[in-house]
PDB file of C-alpha atoms in Angstrom:
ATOM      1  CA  UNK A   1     -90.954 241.307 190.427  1.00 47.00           C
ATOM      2  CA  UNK A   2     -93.977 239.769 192.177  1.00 48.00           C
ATOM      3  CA  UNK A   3     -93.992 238.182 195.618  1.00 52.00           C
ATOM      4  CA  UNK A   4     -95.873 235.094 195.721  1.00 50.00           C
ATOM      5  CA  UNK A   5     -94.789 233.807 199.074  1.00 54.00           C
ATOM      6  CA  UNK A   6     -92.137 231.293 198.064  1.00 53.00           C
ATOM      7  CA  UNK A   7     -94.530 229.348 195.726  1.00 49.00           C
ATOM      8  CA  UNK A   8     -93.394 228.876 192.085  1.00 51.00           C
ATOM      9  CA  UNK A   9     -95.071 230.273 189.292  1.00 50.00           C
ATOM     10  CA  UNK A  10     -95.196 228.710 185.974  1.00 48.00           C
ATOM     11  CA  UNK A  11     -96.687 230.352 183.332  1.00 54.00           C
ATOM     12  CA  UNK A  12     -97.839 230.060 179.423  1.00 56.00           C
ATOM     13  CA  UNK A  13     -94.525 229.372 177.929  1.00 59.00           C
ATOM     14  CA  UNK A  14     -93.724 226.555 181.325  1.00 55.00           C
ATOM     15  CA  UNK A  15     -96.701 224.848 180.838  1.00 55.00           C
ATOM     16  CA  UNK A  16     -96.546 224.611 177.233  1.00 56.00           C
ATOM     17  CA  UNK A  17     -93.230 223.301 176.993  1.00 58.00           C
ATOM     18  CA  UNK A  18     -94.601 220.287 179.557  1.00 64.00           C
ATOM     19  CA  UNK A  19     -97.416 219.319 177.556  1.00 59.00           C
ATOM     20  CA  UNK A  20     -94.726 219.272 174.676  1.00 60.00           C
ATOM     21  CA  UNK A  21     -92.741 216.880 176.181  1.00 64.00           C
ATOM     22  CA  UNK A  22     -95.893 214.503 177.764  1.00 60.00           C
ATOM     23  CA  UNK A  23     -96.382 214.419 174.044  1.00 60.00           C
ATOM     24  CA  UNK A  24     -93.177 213.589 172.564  1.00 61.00           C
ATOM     25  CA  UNK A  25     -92.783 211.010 175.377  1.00 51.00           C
ATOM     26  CA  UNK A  26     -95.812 209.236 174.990  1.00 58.00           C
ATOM     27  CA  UNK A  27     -95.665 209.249 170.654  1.00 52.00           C
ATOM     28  CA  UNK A  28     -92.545 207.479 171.798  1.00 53.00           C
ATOM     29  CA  UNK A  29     -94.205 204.948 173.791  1.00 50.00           C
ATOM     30  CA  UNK A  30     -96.757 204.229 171.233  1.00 49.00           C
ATOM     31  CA  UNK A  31     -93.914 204.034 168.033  1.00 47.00           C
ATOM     32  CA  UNK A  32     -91.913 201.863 170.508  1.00 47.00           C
ATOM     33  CA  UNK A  33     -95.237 199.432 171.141  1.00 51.00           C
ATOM     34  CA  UNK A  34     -96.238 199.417 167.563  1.00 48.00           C
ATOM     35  CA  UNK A  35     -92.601 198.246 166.557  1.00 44.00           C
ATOM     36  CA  UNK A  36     -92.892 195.782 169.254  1.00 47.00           C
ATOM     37  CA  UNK A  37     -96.108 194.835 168.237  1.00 47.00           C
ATOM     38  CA  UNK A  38     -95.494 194.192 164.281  1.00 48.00           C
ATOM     39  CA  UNK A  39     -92.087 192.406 165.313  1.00 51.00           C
ATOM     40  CA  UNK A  40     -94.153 189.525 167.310  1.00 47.00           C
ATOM     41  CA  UNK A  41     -96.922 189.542 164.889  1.00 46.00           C
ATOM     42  CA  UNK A  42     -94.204 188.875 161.702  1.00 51.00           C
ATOM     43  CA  UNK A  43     -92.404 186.379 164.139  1.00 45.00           C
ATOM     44  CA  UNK A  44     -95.733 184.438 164.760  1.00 51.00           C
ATOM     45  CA  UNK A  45     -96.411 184.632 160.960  1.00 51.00           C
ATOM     46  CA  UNK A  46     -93.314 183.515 160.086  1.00 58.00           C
ATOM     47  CA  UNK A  47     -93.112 181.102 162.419  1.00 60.00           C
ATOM     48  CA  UNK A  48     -96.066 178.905 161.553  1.00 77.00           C
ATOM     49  CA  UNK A  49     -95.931 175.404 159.746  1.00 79.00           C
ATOM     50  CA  UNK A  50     -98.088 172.574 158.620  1.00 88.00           C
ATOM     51  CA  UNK A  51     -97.124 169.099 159.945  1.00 91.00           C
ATOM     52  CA  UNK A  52     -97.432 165.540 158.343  1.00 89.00           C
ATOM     53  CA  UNK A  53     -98.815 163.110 161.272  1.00 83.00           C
ATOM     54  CA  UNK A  54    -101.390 160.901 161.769  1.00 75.00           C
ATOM     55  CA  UNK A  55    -102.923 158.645 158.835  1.00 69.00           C
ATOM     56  CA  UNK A  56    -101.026 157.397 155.770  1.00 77.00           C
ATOM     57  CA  UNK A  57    -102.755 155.696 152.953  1.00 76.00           C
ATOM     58  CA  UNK A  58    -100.597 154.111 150.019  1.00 74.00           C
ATOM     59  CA  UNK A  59    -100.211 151.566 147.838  1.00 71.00           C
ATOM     60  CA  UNK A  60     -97.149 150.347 146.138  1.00 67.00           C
ATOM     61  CA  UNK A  61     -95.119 147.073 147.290  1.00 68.00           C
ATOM     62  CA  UNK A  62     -96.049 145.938 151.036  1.00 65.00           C
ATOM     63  CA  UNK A  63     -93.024 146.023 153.203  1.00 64.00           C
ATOM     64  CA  UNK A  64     -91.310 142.728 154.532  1.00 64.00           C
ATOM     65  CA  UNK A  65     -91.559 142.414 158.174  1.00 66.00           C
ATOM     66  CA  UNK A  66     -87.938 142.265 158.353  1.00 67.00           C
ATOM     67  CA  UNK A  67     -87.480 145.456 157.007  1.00 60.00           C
ATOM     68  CA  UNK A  68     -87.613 148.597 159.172  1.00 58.00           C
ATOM     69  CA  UNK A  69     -90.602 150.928 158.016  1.00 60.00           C
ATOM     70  CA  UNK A  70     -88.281 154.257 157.053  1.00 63.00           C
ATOM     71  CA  UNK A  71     -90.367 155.063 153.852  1.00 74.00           C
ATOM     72  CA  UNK A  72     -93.529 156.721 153.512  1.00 82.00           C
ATOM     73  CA  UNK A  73     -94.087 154.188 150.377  1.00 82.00           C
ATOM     74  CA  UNK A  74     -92.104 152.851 147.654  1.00 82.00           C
ATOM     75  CA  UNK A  75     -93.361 151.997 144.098  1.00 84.00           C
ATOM     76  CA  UNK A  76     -92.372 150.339 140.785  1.00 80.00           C
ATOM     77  CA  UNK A  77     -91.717 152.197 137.696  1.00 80.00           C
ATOM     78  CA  UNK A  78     -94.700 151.568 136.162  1.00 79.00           C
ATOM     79  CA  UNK A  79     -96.906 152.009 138.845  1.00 82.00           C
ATOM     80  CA  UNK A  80     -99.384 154.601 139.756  1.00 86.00           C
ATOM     81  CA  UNK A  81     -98.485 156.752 142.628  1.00 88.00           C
ATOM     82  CA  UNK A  82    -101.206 157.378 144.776  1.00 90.00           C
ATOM     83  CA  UNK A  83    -100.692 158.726 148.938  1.00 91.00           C
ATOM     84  CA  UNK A  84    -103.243 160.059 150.981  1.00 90.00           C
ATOM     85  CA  UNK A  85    -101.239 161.615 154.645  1.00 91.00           C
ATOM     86  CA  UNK A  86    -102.990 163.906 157.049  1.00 91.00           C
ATOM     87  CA  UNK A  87    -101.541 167.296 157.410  1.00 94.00           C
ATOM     88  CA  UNK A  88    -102.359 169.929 160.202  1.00 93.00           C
ATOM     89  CA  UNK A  89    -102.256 173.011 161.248  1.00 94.00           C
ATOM     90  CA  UNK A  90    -100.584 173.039 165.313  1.00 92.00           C
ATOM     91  CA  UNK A  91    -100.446 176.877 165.581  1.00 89.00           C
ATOM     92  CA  UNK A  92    -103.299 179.287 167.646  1.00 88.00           C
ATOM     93  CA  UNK A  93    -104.536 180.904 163.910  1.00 88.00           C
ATOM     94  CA  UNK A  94    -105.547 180.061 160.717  1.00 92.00           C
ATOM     95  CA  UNK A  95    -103.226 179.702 157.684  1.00 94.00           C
ATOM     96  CA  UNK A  96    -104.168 179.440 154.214  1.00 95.00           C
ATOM     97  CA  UNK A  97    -101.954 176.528 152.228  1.00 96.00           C
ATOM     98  CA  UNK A  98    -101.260 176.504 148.628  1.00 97.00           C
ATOM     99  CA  UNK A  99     -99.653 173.924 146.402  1.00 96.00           C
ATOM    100  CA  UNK A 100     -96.388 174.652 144.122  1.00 93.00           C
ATOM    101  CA  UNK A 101     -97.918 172.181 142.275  1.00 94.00           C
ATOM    102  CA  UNK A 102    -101.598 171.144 142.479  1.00 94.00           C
ATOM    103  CA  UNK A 103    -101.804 168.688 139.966  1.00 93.00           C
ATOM    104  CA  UNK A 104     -99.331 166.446 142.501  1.00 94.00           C
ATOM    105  CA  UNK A 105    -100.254 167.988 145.791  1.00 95.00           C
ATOM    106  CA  UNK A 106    -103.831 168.194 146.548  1.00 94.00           C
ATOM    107  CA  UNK A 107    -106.013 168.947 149.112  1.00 95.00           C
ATOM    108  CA  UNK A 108    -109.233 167.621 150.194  1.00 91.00           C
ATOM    109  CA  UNK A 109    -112.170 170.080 151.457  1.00 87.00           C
ATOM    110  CA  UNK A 110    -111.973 170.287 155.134  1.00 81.00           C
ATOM    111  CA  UNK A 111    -114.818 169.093 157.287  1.00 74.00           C
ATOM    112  CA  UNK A 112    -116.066 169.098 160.843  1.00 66.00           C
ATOM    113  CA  UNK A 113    -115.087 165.657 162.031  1.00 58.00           C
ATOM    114  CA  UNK A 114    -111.377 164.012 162.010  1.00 58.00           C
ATOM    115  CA  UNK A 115    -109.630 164.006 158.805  1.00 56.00           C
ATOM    116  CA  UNK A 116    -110.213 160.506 157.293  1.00 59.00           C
ATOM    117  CA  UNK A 117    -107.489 159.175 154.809  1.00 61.00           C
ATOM    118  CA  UNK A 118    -109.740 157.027 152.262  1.00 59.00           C
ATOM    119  CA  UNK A 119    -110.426 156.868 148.618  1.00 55.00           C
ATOM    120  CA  UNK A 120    -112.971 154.534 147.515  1.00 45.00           C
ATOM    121  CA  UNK A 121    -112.231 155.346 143.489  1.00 56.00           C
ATOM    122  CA  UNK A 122    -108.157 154.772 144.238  1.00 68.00           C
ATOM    123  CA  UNK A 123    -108.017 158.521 143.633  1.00 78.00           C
ATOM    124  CA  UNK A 124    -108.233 161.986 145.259  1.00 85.00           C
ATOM    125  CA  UNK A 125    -112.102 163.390 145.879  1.00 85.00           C
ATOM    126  CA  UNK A 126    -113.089 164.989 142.622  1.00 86.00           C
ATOM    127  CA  UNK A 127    -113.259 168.582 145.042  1.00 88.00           C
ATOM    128  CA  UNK A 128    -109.760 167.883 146.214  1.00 92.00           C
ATOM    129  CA  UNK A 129    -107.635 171.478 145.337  1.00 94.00           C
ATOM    130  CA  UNK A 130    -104.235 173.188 145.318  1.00 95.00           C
ATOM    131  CA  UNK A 131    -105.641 175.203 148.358  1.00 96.00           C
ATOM    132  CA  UNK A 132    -107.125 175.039 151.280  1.00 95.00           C
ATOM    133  CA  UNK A 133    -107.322 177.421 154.540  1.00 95.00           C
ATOM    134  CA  UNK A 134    -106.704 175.110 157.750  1.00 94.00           C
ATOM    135  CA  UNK A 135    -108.017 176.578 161.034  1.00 93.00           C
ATOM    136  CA  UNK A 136    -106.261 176.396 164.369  1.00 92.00           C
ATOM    137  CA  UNK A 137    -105.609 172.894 165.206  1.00 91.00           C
ATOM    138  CA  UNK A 138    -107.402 171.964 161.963  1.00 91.00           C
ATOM    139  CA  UNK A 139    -106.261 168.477 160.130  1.00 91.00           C
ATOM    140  CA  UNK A 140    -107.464 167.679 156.438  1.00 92.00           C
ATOM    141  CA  UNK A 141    -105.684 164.942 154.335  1.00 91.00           C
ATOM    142  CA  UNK A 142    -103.170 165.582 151.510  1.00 94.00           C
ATOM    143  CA  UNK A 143    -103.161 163.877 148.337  1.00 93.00           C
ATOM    144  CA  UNK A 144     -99.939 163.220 146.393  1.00 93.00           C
ATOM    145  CA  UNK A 145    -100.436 161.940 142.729  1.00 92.00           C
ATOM    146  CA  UNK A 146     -97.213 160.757 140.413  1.00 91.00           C
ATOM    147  CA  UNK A 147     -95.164 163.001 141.299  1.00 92.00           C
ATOM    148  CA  UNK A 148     -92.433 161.870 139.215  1.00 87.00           C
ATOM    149  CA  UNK A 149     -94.620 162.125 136.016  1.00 82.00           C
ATOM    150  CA  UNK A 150     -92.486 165.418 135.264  1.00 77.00           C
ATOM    151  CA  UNK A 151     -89.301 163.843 135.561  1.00 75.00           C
ATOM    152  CA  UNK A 152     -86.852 161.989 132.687  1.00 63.00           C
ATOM    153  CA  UNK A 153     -85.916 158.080 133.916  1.00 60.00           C
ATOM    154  CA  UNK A 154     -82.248 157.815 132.638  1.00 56.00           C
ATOM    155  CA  UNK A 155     -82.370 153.931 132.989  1.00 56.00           C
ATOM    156  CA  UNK A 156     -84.389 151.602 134.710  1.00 63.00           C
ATOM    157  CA  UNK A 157     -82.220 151.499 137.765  1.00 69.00           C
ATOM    158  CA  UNK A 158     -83.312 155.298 138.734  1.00 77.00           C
ATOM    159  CA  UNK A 159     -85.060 156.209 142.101  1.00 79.00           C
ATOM    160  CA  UNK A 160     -86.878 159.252 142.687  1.00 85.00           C
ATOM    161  CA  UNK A 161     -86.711 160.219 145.851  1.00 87.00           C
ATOM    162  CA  UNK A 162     -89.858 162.539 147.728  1.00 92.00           C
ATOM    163  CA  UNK A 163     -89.712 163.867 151.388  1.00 91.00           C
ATOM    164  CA  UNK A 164     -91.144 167.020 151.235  1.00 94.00           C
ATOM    165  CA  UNK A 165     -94.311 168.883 149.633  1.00 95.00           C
ATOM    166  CA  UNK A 166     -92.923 172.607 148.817  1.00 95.00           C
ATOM    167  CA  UNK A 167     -96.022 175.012 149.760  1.00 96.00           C
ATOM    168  CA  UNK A 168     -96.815 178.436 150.221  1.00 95.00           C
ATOM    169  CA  UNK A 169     -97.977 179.482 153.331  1.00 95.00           C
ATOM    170  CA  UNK A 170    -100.265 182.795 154.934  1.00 92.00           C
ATOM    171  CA  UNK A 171    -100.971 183.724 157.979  1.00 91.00           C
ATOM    172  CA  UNK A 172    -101.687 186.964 159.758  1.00 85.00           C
ATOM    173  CA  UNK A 173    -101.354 188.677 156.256  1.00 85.00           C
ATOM    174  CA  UNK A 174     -97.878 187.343 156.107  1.00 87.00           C
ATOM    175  CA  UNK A 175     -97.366 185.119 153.018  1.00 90.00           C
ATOM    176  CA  UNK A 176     -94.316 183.135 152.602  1.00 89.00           C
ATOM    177  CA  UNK A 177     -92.069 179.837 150.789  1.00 92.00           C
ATOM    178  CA  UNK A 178     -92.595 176.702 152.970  1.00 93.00           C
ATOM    179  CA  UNK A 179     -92.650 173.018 153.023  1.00 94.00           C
ATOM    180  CA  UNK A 180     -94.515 170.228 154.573  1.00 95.00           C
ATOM    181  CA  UNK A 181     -91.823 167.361 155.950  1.00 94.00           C
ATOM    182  CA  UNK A 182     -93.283 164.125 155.278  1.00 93.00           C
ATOM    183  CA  UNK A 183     -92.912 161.251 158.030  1.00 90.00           C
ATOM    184  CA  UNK A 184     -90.858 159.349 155.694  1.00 86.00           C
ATOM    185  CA  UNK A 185     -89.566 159.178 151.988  1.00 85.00           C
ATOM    186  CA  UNK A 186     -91.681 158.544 149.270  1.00 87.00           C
ATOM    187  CA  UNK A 187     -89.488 156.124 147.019  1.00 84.00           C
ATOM    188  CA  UNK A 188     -90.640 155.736 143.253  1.00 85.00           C
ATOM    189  CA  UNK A 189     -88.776 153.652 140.192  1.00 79.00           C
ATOM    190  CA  UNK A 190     -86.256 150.891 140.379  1.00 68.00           C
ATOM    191  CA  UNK A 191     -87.505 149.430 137.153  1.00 65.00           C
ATOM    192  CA  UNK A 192     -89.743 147.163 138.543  1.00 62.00           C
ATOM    193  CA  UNK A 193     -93.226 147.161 139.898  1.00 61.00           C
ATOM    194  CA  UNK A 194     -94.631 146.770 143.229  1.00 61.00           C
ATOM    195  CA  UNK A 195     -94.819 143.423 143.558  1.00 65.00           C
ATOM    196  CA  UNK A 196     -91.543 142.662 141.787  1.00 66.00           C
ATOM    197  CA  UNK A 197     -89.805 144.609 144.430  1.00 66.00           C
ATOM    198  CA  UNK A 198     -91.726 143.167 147.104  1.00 66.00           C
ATOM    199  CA  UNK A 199     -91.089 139.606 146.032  1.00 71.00           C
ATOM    200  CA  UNK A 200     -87.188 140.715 145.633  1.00 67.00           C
ATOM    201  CA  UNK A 201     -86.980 142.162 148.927  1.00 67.00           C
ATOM    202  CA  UNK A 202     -88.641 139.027 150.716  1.00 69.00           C
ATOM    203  CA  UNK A 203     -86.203 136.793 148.794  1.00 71.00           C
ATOM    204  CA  UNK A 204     -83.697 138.926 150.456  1.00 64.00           C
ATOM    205  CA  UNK A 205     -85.068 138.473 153.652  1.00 70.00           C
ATOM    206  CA  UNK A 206     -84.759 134.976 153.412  1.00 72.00           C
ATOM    207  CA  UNK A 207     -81.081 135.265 152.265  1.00 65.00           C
TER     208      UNK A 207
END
């Protein structure tokens, strides 16, 4: 046995057994912070959306002024559906939107300026796509094109009914099933057209 004057000793074996456990304590520090990490990252992923606001463009019947304005637009039968609405994106990164169904649900190329609902033609830009990747804060306008074209009228009285545009949405790597809200319902049928059901409505107005 060695005097060392009251001072501990630790040898080999003590000081390997310390760097052993600085190194199982900080792996654990680093698992627990990428865990952390990838939970907030799939949260902010998963929590990111595309909103409807701003500019609407339509046509169909024009709305009496003693009617409230609760639809987005309503059209005849045999009319054409045509609405331009500006979408954006509201969250701090980029997301990349894709159309279930791009021959209804188009989207015109983004550009530097404000996103401008017009269409000269009475139709979507010829470079208007199923896809389009909106930057933070980033607004481009959404065309939606007879979108009941796909479904069977049982009788002339039939409304279709369109609030939502279904989507597909990725961000931060994280792709996922979503659905753009419109700010109002998009009414189509009736078995008349526009200006049948405008001229119906204002008679019943007057009534």
């Amino acid at each position: 046995m060695v005097d060392t004057g009251g001072v501990e000793v630790v040898g080999a074996s003590g000081r390997r057994r310390s760097r052993r456990t600085a190194w199982i304590v900080g792996a654990a520090v680093v698992v627990v912070g990428l865990v952390a990490g990838t939970g907030v990252w799939q949260y902010a992923a998963r929590s990111t959306r595309i909103v409807a606001e701003g500019a609407t463009l339509s046509g169909g019947m024009e709305f009496p002024d003693c009617l409230p304005r609760m639809a987005l637009a309503v059209y005849g039968t045999t009319d054409d559906v045509l609405v331009g609405q500006t979408v954006r994106n509201p969250s701090r990164w980029p997301v990349t939107v894709t159309s279930s169904d791009p021959e209804v649900y188009r989207f015109e190329v983004p550009s530097d300026g404000p996103a401008g609902v017009s269409s000269a033609d009475g139709a979507p830009p010829a470079d208007a796509s199923g896809q389009v990747v909106l930057p933070p804060g980033g607004e481009v306008t959404m065309w939606i094109v007879d979108p009941q074209r796909h479904s069977i009228q049982d009788s002339t009285t039939v409304w279709y009914e369109f609030s939502e545009v279904p989507v597909t949405l990725r961000t931060l790597g994280v792709e996922r099933e979503s659905s753009v809200q419109l700010p109002g319902t998009l009414y189509v049928g009736g078995g008349k057209d526009g200006d049948q059901l405008g001229a119906a409505l204002q008679e019943a107005c007057r009534a």
